[in-house]
Short mmCIF file of C-alpha atoms and ligand atoms in Angstrom, two decimals:
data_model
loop_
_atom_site.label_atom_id
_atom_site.label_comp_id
_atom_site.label_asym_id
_atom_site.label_seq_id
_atom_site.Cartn_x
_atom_site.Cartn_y
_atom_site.Cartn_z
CA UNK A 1 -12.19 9.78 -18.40
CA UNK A 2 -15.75 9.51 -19.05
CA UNK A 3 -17.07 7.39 -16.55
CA UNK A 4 -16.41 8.42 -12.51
CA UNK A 5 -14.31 5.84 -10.55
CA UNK A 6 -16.56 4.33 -7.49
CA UNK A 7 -14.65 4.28 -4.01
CA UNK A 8 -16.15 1.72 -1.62
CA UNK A 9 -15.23 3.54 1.73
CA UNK A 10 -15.48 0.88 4.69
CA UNK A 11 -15.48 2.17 7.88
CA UNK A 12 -14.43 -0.78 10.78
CA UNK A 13 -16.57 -1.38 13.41
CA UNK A 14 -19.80 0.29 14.71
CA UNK A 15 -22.28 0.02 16.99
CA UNK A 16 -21.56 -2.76 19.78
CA UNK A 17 -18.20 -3.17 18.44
CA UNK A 18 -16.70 -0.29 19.16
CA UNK A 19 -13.17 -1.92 17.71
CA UNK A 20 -9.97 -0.99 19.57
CA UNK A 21 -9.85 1.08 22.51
CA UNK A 22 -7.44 3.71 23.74
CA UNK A 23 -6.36 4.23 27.20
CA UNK A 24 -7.85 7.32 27.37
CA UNK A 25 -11.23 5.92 25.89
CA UNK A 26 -11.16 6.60 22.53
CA UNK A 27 -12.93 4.16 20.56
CA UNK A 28 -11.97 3.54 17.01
CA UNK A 29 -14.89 2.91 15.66
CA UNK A 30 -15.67 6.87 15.89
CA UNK A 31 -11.79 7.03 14.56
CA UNK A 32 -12.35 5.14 11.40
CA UNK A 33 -16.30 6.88 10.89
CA UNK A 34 -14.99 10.26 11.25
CA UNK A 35 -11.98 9.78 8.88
CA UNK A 36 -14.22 8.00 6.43
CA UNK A 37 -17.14 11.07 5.86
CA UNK A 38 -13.31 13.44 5.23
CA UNK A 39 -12.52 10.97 2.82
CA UNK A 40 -16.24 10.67 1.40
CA UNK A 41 -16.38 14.62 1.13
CA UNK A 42 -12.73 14.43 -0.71
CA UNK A 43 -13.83 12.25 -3.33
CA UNK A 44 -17.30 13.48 -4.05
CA UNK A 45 -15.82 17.01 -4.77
CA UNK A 46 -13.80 15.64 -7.30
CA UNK A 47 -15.10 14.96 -10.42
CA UNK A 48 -13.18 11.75 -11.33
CA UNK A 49 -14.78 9.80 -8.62
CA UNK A 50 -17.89 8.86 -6.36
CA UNK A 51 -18.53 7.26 -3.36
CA UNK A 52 -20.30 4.68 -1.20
CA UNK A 53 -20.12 3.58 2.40
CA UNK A 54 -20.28 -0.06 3.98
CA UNK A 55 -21.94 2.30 6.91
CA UNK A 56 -22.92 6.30 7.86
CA UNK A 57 -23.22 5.99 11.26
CA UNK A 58 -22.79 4.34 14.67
CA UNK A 59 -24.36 0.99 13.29
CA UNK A 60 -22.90 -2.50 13.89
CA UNK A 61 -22.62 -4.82 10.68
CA UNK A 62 -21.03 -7.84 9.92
CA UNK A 63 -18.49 -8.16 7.68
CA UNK A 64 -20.86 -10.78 5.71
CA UNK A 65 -23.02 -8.01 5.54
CA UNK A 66 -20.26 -5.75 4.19
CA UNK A 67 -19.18 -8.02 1.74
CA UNK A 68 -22.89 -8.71 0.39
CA UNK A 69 -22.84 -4.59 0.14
CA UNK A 70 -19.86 -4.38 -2.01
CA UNK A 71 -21.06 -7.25 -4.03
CA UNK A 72 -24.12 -5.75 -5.06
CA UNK A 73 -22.46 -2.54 -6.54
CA UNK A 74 -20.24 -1.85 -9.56
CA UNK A 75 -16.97 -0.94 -7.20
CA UNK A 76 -13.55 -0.11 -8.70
CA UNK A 77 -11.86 0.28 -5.43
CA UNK A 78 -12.49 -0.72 -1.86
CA UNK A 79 -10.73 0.88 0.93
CA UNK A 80 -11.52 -0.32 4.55
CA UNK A 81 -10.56 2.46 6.96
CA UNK A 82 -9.28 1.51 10.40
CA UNK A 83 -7.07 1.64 13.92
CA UNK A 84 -4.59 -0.61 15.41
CA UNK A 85 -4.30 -1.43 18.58
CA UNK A 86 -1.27 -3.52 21.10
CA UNK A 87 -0.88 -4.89 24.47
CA UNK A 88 2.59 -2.80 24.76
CA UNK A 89 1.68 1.13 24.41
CA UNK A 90 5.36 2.18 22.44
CA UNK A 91 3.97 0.50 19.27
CA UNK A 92 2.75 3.00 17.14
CA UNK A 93 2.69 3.81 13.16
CA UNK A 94 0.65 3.20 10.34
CA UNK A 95 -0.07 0.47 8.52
CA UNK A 96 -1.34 -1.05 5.05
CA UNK A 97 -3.68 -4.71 5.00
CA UNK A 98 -3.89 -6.46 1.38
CA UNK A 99 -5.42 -10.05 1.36
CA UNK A 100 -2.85 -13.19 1.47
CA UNK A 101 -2.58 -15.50 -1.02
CA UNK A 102 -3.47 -18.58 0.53
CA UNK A 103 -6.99 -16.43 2.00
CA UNK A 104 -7.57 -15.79 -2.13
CA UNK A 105 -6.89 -19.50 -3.48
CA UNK A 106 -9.64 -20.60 -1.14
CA UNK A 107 -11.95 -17.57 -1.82
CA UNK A 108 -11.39 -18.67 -5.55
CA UNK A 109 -12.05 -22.54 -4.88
CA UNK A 110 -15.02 -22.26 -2.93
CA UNK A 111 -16.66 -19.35 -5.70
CA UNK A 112 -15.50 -22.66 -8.20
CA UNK A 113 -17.18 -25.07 -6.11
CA UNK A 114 -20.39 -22.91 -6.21
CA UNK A 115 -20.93 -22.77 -9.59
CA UNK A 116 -23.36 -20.67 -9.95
CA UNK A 117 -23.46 -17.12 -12.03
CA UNK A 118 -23.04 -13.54 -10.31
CA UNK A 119 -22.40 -10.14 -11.04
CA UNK A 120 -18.91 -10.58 -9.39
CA UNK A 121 -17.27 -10.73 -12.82
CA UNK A 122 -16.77 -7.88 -15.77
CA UNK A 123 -19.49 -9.04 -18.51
CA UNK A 124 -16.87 -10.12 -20.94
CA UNK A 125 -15.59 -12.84 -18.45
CA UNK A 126 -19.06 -13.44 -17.32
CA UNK A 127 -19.95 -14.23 -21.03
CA UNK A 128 -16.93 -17.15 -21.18
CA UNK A 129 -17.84 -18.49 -17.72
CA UNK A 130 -21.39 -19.42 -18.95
CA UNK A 131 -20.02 -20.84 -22.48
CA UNK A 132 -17.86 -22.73 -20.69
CA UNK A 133 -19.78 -24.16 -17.23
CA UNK A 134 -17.90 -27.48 -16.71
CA UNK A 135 -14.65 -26.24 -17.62
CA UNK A 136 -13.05 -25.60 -13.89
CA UNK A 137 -9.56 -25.64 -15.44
CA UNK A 138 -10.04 -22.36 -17.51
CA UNK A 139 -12.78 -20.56 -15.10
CA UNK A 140 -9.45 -21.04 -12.38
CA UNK A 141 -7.32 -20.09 -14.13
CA UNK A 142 -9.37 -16.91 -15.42
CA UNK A 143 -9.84 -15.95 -11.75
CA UNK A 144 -6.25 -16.80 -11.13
CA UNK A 145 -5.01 -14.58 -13.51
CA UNK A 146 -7.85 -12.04 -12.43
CA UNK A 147 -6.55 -11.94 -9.08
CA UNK A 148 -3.11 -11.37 -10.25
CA UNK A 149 -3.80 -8.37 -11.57
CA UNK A 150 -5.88 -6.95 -8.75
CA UNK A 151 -2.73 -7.75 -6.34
CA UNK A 152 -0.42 -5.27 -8.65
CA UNK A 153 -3.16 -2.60 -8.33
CA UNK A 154 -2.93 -2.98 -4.53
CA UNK A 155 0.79 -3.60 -4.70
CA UNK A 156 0.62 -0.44 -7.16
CA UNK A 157 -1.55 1.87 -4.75
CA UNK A 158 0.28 0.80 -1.58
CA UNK A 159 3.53 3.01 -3.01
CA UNK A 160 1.16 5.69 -3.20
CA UNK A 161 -0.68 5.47 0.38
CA UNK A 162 2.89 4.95 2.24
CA UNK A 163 4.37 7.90 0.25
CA UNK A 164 1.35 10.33 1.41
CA UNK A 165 0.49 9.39 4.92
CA UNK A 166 4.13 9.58 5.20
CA UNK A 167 4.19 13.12 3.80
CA UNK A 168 0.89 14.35 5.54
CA UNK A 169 1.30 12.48 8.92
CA UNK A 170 5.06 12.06 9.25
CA UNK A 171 4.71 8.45 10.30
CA UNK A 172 7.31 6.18 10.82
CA UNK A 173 7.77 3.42 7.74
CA UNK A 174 4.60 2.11 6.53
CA UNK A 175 4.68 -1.52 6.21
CA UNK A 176 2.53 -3.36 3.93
CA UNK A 177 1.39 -6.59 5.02
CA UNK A 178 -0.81 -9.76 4.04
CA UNK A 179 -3.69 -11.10 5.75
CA UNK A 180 -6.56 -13.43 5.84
CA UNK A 181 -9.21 -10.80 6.51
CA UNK A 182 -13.41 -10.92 5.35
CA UNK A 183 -13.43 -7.25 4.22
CA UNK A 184 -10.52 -7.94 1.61
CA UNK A 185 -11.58 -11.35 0.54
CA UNK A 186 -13.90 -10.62 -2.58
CA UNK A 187 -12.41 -11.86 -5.46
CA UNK A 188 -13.36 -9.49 -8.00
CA UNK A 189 -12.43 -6.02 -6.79
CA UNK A 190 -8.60 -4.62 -5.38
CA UNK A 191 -9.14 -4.15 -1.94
CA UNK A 192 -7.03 -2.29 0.90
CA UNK A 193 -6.62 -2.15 4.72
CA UNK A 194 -5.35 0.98 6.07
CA UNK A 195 -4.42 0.96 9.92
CA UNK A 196 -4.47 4.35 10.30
CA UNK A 197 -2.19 4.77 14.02
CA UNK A 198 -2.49 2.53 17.10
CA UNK A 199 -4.76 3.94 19.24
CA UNK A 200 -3.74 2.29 22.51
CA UNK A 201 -0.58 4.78 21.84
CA UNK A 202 -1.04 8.11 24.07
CA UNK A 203 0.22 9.94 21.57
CA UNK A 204 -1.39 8.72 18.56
CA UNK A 205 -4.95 8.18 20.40
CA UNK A 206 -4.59 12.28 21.09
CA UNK A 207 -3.90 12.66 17.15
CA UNK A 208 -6.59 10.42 16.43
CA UNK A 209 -9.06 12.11 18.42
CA UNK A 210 -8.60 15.62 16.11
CA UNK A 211 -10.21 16.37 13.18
CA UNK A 212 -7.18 18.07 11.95
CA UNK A 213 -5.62 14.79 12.15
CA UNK A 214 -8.48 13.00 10.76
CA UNK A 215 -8.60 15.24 8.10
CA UNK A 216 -4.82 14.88 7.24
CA UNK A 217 -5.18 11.08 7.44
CA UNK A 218 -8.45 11.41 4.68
CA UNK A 219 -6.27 13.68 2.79
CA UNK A 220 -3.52 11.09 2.17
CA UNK A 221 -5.70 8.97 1.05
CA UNK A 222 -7.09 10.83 -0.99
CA UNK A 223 -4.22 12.28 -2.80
CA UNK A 224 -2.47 8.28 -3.17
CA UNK A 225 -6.03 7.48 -5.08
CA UNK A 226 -6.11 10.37 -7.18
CA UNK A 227 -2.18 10.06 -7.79
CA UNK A 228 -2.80 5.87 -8.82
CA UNK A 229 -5.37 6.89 -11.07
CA UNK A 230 -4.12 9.39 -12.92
CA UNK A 231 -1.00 7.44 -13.45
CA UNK A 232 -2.78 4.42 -14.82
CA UNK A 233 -4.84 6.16 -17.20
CA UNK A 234 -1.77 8.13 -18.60
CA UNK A 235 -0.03 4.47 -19.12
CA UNK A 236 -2.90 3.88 -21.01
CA UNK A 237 -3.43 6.66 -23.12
CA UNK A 238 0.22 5.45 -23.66
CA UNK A 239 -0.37 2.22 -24.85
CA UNK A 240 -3.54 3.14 -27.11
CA UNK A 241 -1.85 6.27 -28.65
ZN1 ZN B 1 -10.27 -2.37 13.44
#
């Protein structure tokens, strides 16, 4: 592996939205920052990846603004890092976010409908959207197929996240679930959503709050990415040898 794997590391919230709250007063925003730099420092002090962050501190910015981030950057991975929260205080648990189909269809229609050339696509599909501009049928169906395969890295990398937070934080089942959110919606990258406890639970707010806990959390995550990628690149040495 010659060439490092880039993390996008998103952590929710910031600033004036401080994101879910615990009854105690624990704001997640801090949560999802603090678990975040552990995961940053993880990567970076391995040599098979690197790392960028949507945000470093206690700033407020828009998902638009998040999105326009990740755009601009040669990402292989994005993981958006937050906390859940419910009106009744026995929910608790983990959970993992990928984007729904019906979100990606229109994501994919309205990129279409725009017409126009970006960086969003690797340079060898880039090279038959431009020698073939009026051909919607093909470009969809390019970006169709495109999104396919991102969904089986997510569906992929899920196994791995649910099998380590569930070794590392002892959490109940770990659900994976679809959803029409901003921070997963860019078509041209595999994207995942990891509610990391419910913070309007007494118990998990208290775990939340440590940095042993925080760094257990960044450690599963860690571990699942590093686990994914190995795995894929010995089906590949596989399938070349
Ligand atoms: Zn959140």
């Amino acid at each position: 592996m010659n060439q490092k794997i880039t993390i996008a590391i998103d952590a929710g919230h910031g600033g004036k939205d401080p994101g879910a709250i615990g009854h105690r007063g624990l704001q997640e925003k801090t949560v999802n920052l603090a678990i975040a730099n552990e995961l940053k420092k993880l990567l970076n002090n391995d040599k098979m990846f690197r790392t960028i962050l949507t945000r470093k501190n206690d700033s407020y910015i828009s998902v638009n603004k998040r999105r326009e981030f990740i755009q601009k950057h040669r990402i292989h991975l994005l993981v958006s890092i937050h906390a859940n929260s419910s009106k009744k205080k026995g929910v608790s648990g983990a959970s993992l976010w990928i984007i729904s189909n019906n979100r990606m269809n229109r994501e994919i229609s309205n990129y279409l409908k725009k017409n126009q050339s970006s960086n969003l696509l690797c340079n060898n599909l880039q090279n038959i959207f431009n020698a073939n501009k009026n051909d919607l049928f093909l470009k969809k169906t390019i970006l169709d197929l495109q999104f396919n395969n991102l969904k089986k890295i997510e569906l992929d990398l899920s196994k791995h996240l649910s099998e380590e937070l569930n070794k590392q934080i002892k959490t109940k089942k770990i659900d994976l679930n679809y959803a029409s959110l901003g921070i997963l919606s860019c078509i041209h990258i595999p994207s995942i959503l990891i509610e990391t406890g419910f913070i309007t639970n007494l118990v998990e707010e208290k775990k939340l709050s440590t940095t042993a806990y925080q760094k257990k959390i960044a450690r599963a995550i860690y571990i699942a990415l590093k686990n994914y990628f190995i795995n894929q690149w010995k089906l590949n040495k596989k399938k070349f040898n």
